[in-house]
Structure formats: C-alpha cells, structure tokens
mmCIF file of C-alpha atoms and ligand atoms in Angstrom:
data_model
loop_
_atom_site.group_PDB
_atom_site.id
_atom_site.type_symbol
_atom_site.label_atom_id
_atom_site.label_comp_id
_atom_site.label_asym_id
_atom_site.label_seq_id
_atom_site.Cartn_x
_atom_site.Cartn_y
_atom_site.Cartn_z
ATOM 1 C CA MET A 20 220.433 246.690 31.566
ATOM 2 C CA LEU A 21 223.427 244.695 32.735
ATOM 3 C CA ASP A 22 222.309 241.541 34.748
ATOM 4 C CA ALA A 23 218.970 241.201 36.550
ATOM 5 C CA GLY A 24 219.295 241.064 40.109
ATOM 6 C CA PRO A 25 216.799 239.775 42.507
ATOM 7 C CA ASP A 26 216.014 243.233 43.529
ATOM 8 C CA LEU A 27 215.154 244.360 40.105
ATOM 9 C CA ARG A 28 211.645 245.091 40.622
ATOM 10 C CA GLN A 29 212.214 247.328 43.780
ATOM 11 C CA GLN A 30 215.115 249.213 41.758
ATOM 12 C CA ALA A 31 212.939 249.725 38.696
ATOM 13 C CA LEU A 32 210.024 251.237 40.887
ATOM 14 C CA ARG A 33 212.302 253.246 42.819
ATOM 15 C CA HIS A 34 214.044 254.844 39.770
ATOM 16 C CA ARG A 35 210.704 254.887 37.700
ATOM 17 C CA LEU A 36 212.077 252.866 34.782
ATOM 18 C CA ASN A 37 209.380 252.395 32.252
ATOM 19 C CA ARG A 38 211.192 250.723 29.769
ATOM 20 C CA LEU A 39 214.029 247.880 29.332
ATOM 21 C CA ASP A 40 215.276 247.551 25.643
ATOM 22 C CA ALA A 41 217.700 244.867 26.234
ATOM 23 C CA ILE A 42 219.655 242.762 29.176
ATOM 24 C CA LEU A 43 223.205 241.872 28.738
ATOM 25 C CA PHE A 44 224.193 239.128 31.095
ATOM 26 C CA THR A 45 227.708 238.851 33.011
ATOM 27 C CA HIS A 46 227.284 235.672 34.375
ATOM 28 C CA ASN A 47 225.137 232.963 35.845
ATOM 29 C CA HIS A 48 225.062 233.727 39.570
ATOM 30 C CA VAL A 49 221.542 233.972 41.027
ATOM 31 C CA ASP A 50 222.418 237.378 42.447
ATOM 32 C CA HIS A 51 222.622 238.600 38.873
ATOM 33 C CA THR A 52 219.961 236.485 37.381
ATOM 34 C CA PHE A 53 217.123 236.011 39.873
ATOM 35 C CA GLY A 54 215.133 239.011 38.963
ATOM 36 C CA LEU A 55 214.391 237.947 35.188
ATOM 37 C CA ASP A 56 210.868 237.302 35.891
ATOM 38 C CA GLU A 57 210.126 240.860 36.810
ATOM 39 C CA VAL A 58 210.884 242.165 33.247
ATOM 40 C CA ARG A 59 207.429 240.867 31.941
ATOM 41 C CA ARG A 60 205.908 244.132 33.149
ATOM 42 C CA PHE A 61 208.139 246.024 30.727
ATOM 43 C CA ASN A 62 206.709 243.885 27.688
ATOM 44 C CA ILE A 63 203.506 245.280 28.826
ATOM 45 C CA THR A 64 204.491 249.154 29.261
ATOM 46 C CA MET A 65 206.379 248.780 25.963
ATOM 47 C CA ASP A 66 204.236 246.217 24.094
ATOM 48 C CA ALA A 67 207.332 244.815 22.719
ATOM 49 C CA PRO A 68 209.721 241.757 23.567
ATOM 50 C CA ILE A 69 213.042 242.126 25.192
ATOM 51 C CA ASP A 70 216.444 241.179 23.720
ATOM 52 C CA LEU A 71 218.626 239.268 26.232
ATOM 53 C CA TYR A 72 222.012 238.506 25.519
ATOM 54 C CA ALA A 73 224.317 236.062 27.161
ATOM 55 C CA GLU A 74 227.234 233.881 26.674
ATOM 56 C CA ALA A 75 226.238 229.860 26.171
ATOM 57 C CA PRO A 76 226.903 228.758 29.576
ATOM 58 C CA THR A 77 224.918 231.660 31.013
ATOM 59 C CA MET A 78 222.250 231.051 28.600
ATOM 60 C CA ALA A 79 222.115 227.229 29.549
ATOM 61 C CA HIS A 80 221.496 228.337 33.195
ATOM 62 C CA LEU A 81 218.623 230.754 32.185
ATOM 63 C CA LYS A 82 216.762 228.331 29.909
ATOM 64 C CA ARG A 83 217.020 225.710 32.830
ATOM 65 C CA VAL A 84 215.979 227.948 35.662
ATOM 66 C CA TYR A 85 213.404 229.983 33.609
ATOM 67 C CA ALA A 86 212.061 227.233 31.517
ATOM 68 C CA HIS A 87 208.657 228.762 31.906
ATOM 69 C CA ILE A 88 210.071 231.706 29.972
ATOM 70 C CA PHE A 89 212.195 230.109 27.276
ATOM 71 C CA ASP A 90 209.809 227.033 26.637
ATOM 72 C CA ARG A 91 206.487 228.550 27.414
ATOM 73 C CA ALA A 92 204.876 226.101 25.043
ATOM 74 C CA SER A 93 205.413 223.306 27.577
ATOM 75 C CA ASN A 94 203.624 225.300 30.490
ATOM 76 C CA VAL A 95 200.304 223.383 31.462
ATOM 77 C CA GLN A 96 198.416 226.570 30.786
ATOM 78 C CA ASP A 97 199.469 229.800 29.182
ATOM 79 C CA SER A 98 200.308 232.562 32.080
ATOM 80 C CA PHE A 99 201.809 236.026 32.005
ATOM 81 C CA VAL A 100 205.729 235.105 31.592
ATOM 82 C CA ALA A 101 208.203 237.303 30.019
ATOM 83 C CA THR A 102 208.497 237.739 26.390
ATOM 84 C CA ILE A 103 212.115 237.652 25.442
ATOM 85 C CA ILE A 104 214.384 237.391 22.449
ATOM 86 C CA ALA A 105 217.551 235.230 23.270
ATOM 87 C CA HIS A 106 220.650 235.926 21.592
ATOM 88 C CA GLU A 107 223.897 234.098 22.411
ATOM 89 C CA LEU A 108 226.943 236.129 22.740
ATOM 90 C CA LYS A 109 230.433 235.230 21.804
ATOM 91 C CA ALA A 110 233.179 236.790 23.965
ATOM 92 C CA ASP A 111 235.408 237.726 21.188
ATOM 93 C CA ARG A 112 232.562 239.476 19.067
ATOM 94 C CA GLU A 113 231.417 243.016 19.950
ATOM 95 C CA LEU A 114 227.738 244.111 19.767
ATOM 96 C CA VAL A 115 226.016 247.462 18.588
ATOM 97 C CA LEU A 116 222.766 248.476 19.906
ATOM 98 C CA TRP A 117 221.226 251.891 19.337
ATOM 99 C CA GLY A 118 224.632 253.081 18.396
ATOM 100 C CA MET A 119 226.609 252.046 21.444
ATOM 101 C CA ARG A 120 229.134 249.555 21.173
ATOM 102 C CA PHE A 121 229.313 246.877 23.702
ATOM 103 C CA THR A 122 232.594 244.815 23.676
ATOM 104 C CA PRO A 123 232.562 241.865 25.911
ATOM 105 C CA ILE A 124 235.734 241.573 28.246
ATOM 106 C CA ARG A 125 236.878 238.242 29.594
ATOM 107 C CA LEU A 126 237.170 238.126 33.211
ATOM 108 C CA LEU A 127 237.777 235.351 35.864
ATOM 109 C CA HIS A 128 235.484 235.143 38.782
ATOM 110 C CA GLY A 129 237.589 232.461 40.662
ATOM 111 C CA ARG A 130 237.737 229.813 38.335
ATOM 112 C CA LEU A 131 234.629 230.686 36.389
ATOM 113 C CA PRO A 132 235.289 232.627 33.169
ATOM 114 C CA VAL A 133 232.665 235.599 33.147
ATOM 115 C CA LEU A 134 231.925 238.908 31.095
ATOM 116 C CA GLY A 135 232.634 242.298 31.450
ATOM 117 C CA TYR A 136 231.423 245.004 29.172
ATOM 118 C CA ARG A 137 233.347 247.930 27.518
ATOM 119 C CA ILE A 138 230.574 250.516 26.377
ATOM 120 C CA GLU A 139 230.960 253.401 24.218
ATOM 121 C CA PRO A 140 229.384 255.128 21.330
ATOM 122 C CA GLU A 141 229.874 253.707 17.945
ATOM 123 C CA ALA A 142 230.232 256.942 16.193
ATOM 124 C CA ALA A 143 230.563 260.825 17.517
ATOM 125 C CA ASP A 144 226.851 261.213 16.061
ATOM 126 C CA SER A 145 225.487 258.243 17.878
ATOM 127 C CA PRO A 146 222.293 259.117 19.942
ATOM 128 C CA MET A 147 224.299 258.620 22.965
ATOM 129 C CA GLY A 148 227.521 260.069 21.637
ATOM 130 C CA ASN A 149 226.662 263.421 23.162
ATOM 131 C CA ASP A 150 228.848 263.065 26.256
ATOM 132 C CA PRO A 151 230.016 266.512 27.401
ATOM 133 C CA ASP A 152 230.784 265.101 30.888
ATOM 134 C CA GLY A 153 232.934 262.489 29.236
ATOM 135 C CA TRP A 154 231.439 259.114 30.713
ATOM 136 C CA TRP A 155 232.530 256.970 27.712
ATOM 137 C CA PRO A 156 234.225 254.648 27.229
ATOM 138 C CA LEU A 157 232.891 252.996 30.486
ATOM 139 C CA ALA A 158 233.858 249.216 31.385
ATOM 140 C CA TYR A 159 231.777 247.491 33.678
ATOM 141 C CA CYS A 160 233.561 244.712 35.461
ATOM 142 C CA THR A 161 231.587 243.101 38.343
ATOM 143 C CA ASP A 162 232.623 239.729 40.011
ATOM 144 C CA VAL A 163 235.986 239.453 39.150
ATOM 145 C CA SER A 164 239.383 238.311 40.969
ATOM 146 C CA ALA A 165 241.758 238.254 37.766
ATOM 147 C CA ILE A 166 241.877 239.907 34.452
ATOM 148 C CA PRO A 167 243.246 237.653 31.832
ATOM 149 C CA PRO A 168 246.316 239.251 29.860
ATOM 150 C CA GLU A 169 244.463 239.502 26.624
ATOM 151 C CA SER A 170 241.702 241.565 28.240
ATOM 152 C CA TRP A 171 243.804 244.458 29.396
ATOM 153 C CA ALA A 172 243.794 245.877 26.045
ATOM 154 C CA LYS A 173 240.024 246.433 26.114
ATOM 155 C CA LEU A 174 240.720 248.543 29.330
ATOM 156 C CA THR A 175 242.902 251.251 27.994
ATOM 157 C CA GLY A 176 241.412 254.856 27.176
ATOM 158 C CA LEU A 177 238.528 254.607 29.710
ATOM 159 C CA GLN A 178 236.676 257.489 31.219
ATOM 160 C CA THR A 179 234.938 255.289 33.440
ATOM 161 C CA LEU A 180 235.718 252.024 35.163
ATOM 162 C CA VAL A 181 233.252 250.143 37.385
ATOM 163 C CA LEU A 182 234.999 247.431 39.278
ATOM 164 C CA ASP A 183 234.358 244.544 41.848
ATOM 165 C CA ALA A 184 235.839 245.452 45.384
ATOM 166 C CA LEU A 185 234.177 243.095 47.857
ATOM 167 C CA ARG A 186 235.851 243.739 51.154
ATOM 168 C CA ARG A 187 239.338 244.026 52.778
ATOM 169 C CA ARG A 188 239.750 240.434 53.565
ATOM 170 C CA LYS A 189 241.108 237.982 50.684
ATOM 171 C CA HIS A 190 238.214 236.131 48.958
ATOM 172 C CA PRO A 191 238.632 233.524 46.304
ATOM 173 C CA THR A 192 236.304 234.877 43.641
ATOM 174 C CA HIS A 193 236.285 238.707 43.946
ATOM 175 C CA PHE A 194 238.938 241.450 44.345
ATOM 176 C CA THR A 195 239.606 242.863 47.457
ATOM 177 C CA LEU A 196 239.437 246.499 47.682
ATOM 178 C CA GLY A 197 243.411 246.557 47.897
ATOM 179 C CA GLN A 198 243.535 244.526 44.850
ATOM 180 C CA ALA A 199 240.745 246.577 42.954
ATOM 181 C CA VAL A 200 242.779 249.852 43.707
ATOM 182 C CA GLY A 201 245.731 248.250 42.475
ATOM 183 C CA VAL A 202 244.044 247.389 39.028
ATOM 184 C CA ALA A 203 242.438 250.975 38.704
ATOM 185 C CA HIS A 204 245.818 252.541 39.275
ATOM 186 C CA GLU A 205 246.777 250.171 36.332
ATOM 187 C CA VAL A 206 243.960 251.058 33.985
ATOM 188 C CA GLU A 207 244.215 254.782 34.922
ATOM 189 C CA ALA A 208 240.436 255.534 34.090
ATOM 190 C CA ALA A 209 239.638 259.128 34.692
ATOM 191 C CA ARG A 210 237.095 257.855 37.295
ATOM 192 C CA THR A 211 236.593 254.542 38.979
ATOM 193 C CA TYR A 212 233.588 253.426 40.943
ATOM 194 C CA PHE A 213 233.859 250.279 43.062
ATOM 195 C CA VAL A 214 230.909 248.008 43.337
ATOM 196 C CA HIS A 215 229.657 244.490 44.727
ATOM 197 C CA MET A 216 230.821 245.647 48.174
ATOM 198 C CA ALA A 217 230.167 243.668 51.291
ATOM 199 C CA HIS A 218 228.949 245.080 54.542
ATOM 200 C CA ASP A 219 232.132 245.263 56.086
ATOM 201 C CA LEU A 220 233.189 248.390 54.093
ATOM 202 C CA PRO A 221 231.691 251.384 55.831
ATOM 203 C CA HIS A 222 230.690 253.621 53.057
ATOM 204 C CA GLU A 223 231.950 257.174 53.938
ATOM 205 C CA PRO A 224 235.370 256.285 55.801
ATOM 206 C CA THR A 225 236.215 253.849 53.147
ATOM 207 C CA SER A 226 235.688 256.187 50.162
ATOM 208 C CA ALA A 227 237.392 259.044 52.066
ATOM 209 C CA ASP A 228 240.690 256.972 52.117
ATOM 210 C CA LEU A 229 240.854 256.125 48.276
ATOM 211 C CA PRO A 230 242.788 258.003 45.811
ATOM 212 C CA PRO A 231 240.967 261.063 44.326
ATOM 213 C CA THR A 232 239.914 259.373 41.035
ATOM 214 C CA MET A 233 238.129 256.268 42.926
ATOM 215 C CA THR A 234 234.990 255.923 44.920
ATOM 216 C CA LEU A 235 232.468 253.456 46.158
ATOM 217 C CA ALA A 236 229.485 253.604 44.124
ATOM 218 C CA HIS A 237 226.048 253.568 45.772
ATOM 219 C CA ASP A 238 222.405 252.515 44.842
ATOM 220 C CA GLY A 239 220.734 255.557 42.790
ATOM 221 C CA LEU A 240 223.996 256.758 41.469
ATOM 222 C CA SER A 241 223.534 258.270 38.053
ATOM 223 C CA LEU A 242 226.059 259.153 35.339
ATOM 224 C CA GLY A 243 225.088 262.828 34.599
ATOM 225 C CA GLY A 244 224.202 263.852 31.093
ATOM 226 C CA LEU A 245 223.310 260.371 29.708
ATOM 227 C CA PRO A 246 220.134 260.685 28.066
ATOM 228 C CA LEU A 247 217.176 258.355 29.548
ATOM 229 C CA ASP A 248 214.368 258.297 27.617
ATOM 230 C CA GLY A 249 215.403 261.116 25.661
ATOM 231 C CA GLN A 250 215.463 263.248 28.647
ATOM 232 C CA GLN A 251 218.390 264.254 31.304
ATOM 233 C CA HIS A 252 218.452 261.791 33.971
ATOM 234 C CA GLU A 253 218.006 263.440 37.240
ATOM 235 C CA GLY A 254 218.755 262.168 40.540
HETATM 236 ZN ZN1 ZN B 317 229.226 235.899 40.789
HETATM 237 ZN ZN1 ZN B 318 227.810 238.641 42.223
#
C-alpha cells in the first residue's frame, strides 16, 4: 500500500482487503498518513506485523504522531495498537519486496522533498511478472509540483504513470492539470492516470478533453490482470 490516508478503513472495507503486507510512504502530510491506526486490524487477520517504509523526515512525523504505536512500551496500559516493523528508506536506494522492485523517485511538493515510486517486477519470472496487459513499469507520483532533473531517468520506459493534477488554477505545491498533461507528454507512458484532483475538475468532461492516453483516475479503479491474493482482481 502506498500511503495510509484518513479513509483507509472505508476503502479497505469497500474493496474487501484482507491483507496488507507493507506500506510505503511518500511524505508526511496528514491526508497521506492519518489512516495508520486502522492497519491494526490487518495484524489480526494476518497474524503478522506489517512492514512500513518511509524516509527519515516522514518516519520522524509518524513516530511523533503515532507514539502509541512506535513506543507502545510507554503506553499507560497495553492496548490494541498496530504492530509494525519500521524501515527507513533512502531516496537513492531501491527496495525489492516479493519480487517487485520499488525505486524511490525524488519529487518536489512545493519546497518539500517527497518520494514517488517506480514499481516493476524484479525479473520476468517474479510472481507479479505475469503482466499480459502491460502495466509495469508503473510510476506513482502524487503530491508533486516539480520533478528535479535527476529524477527524469526514473520515468523512462513507463507503461503506466500515476500523476498529481490538482486543478486548473495554479497552486504552490501541486501540478495543475495543464502542467500534469505537459509532464505526461514528456514522460510518454503508454497510459497516464491523474490523481489527487480537487472538486473543481468535473470528472467526465475533464477526462473527455484529455489526450487519448490520459485520463482521470477514480475510486475503485483497478489495474487489470494484477494478481491480488493469488486471484484476478475484479471490479
Ligand atoms: Zn502533500
Ligand atoms: Zn496530498
């Protein structure tokens, strides 16, 4: 899972998620972190801890806000809190989990350095390497207003780009739709999904005006052919 938003519980119920193997965080804003308490239920259904990956500043925020999780020994009494294993991520080091390679991508969210992720099978015979619809490599770049020069190389050869496109009016910390379309043209992924839209972008008319390889993403969108819990994900 990428980030843990405030409506994590609602989304998990809606999509009947019954396991959560790891969480990779992009940055420390609360619209990306304030669902972390909810993951404790997965500890019960899986009878296992959950791996959590974040850069040092994001980890510091999580440890401050979720002291009851990270420092549970200091709780006045033992209570039901999430059991996680915290791993500090380095922006220049890739991570391989279950045969999938996660390459951090440095992005700028206003003045705040954040992470995007390039995700792809580590090898053709990786469990998730079976990709008949061609979704990998996929880059997930939410909450971004600028891409530093050194990060463009990590955005080459993409089948799927997921990119921030807040609204049409300028914003100090997010790409506008126009800027996002410009970046998507440069990246030239086979398909681009825009995310993190504000309410001033009406879904259908906005999508209808976009270039054919680009569209607005929506809640419940699934990438066909990706095995979920060993099965095809329907819906
Ligand atoms: Zn943010
Ligand atoms: Zn955000």
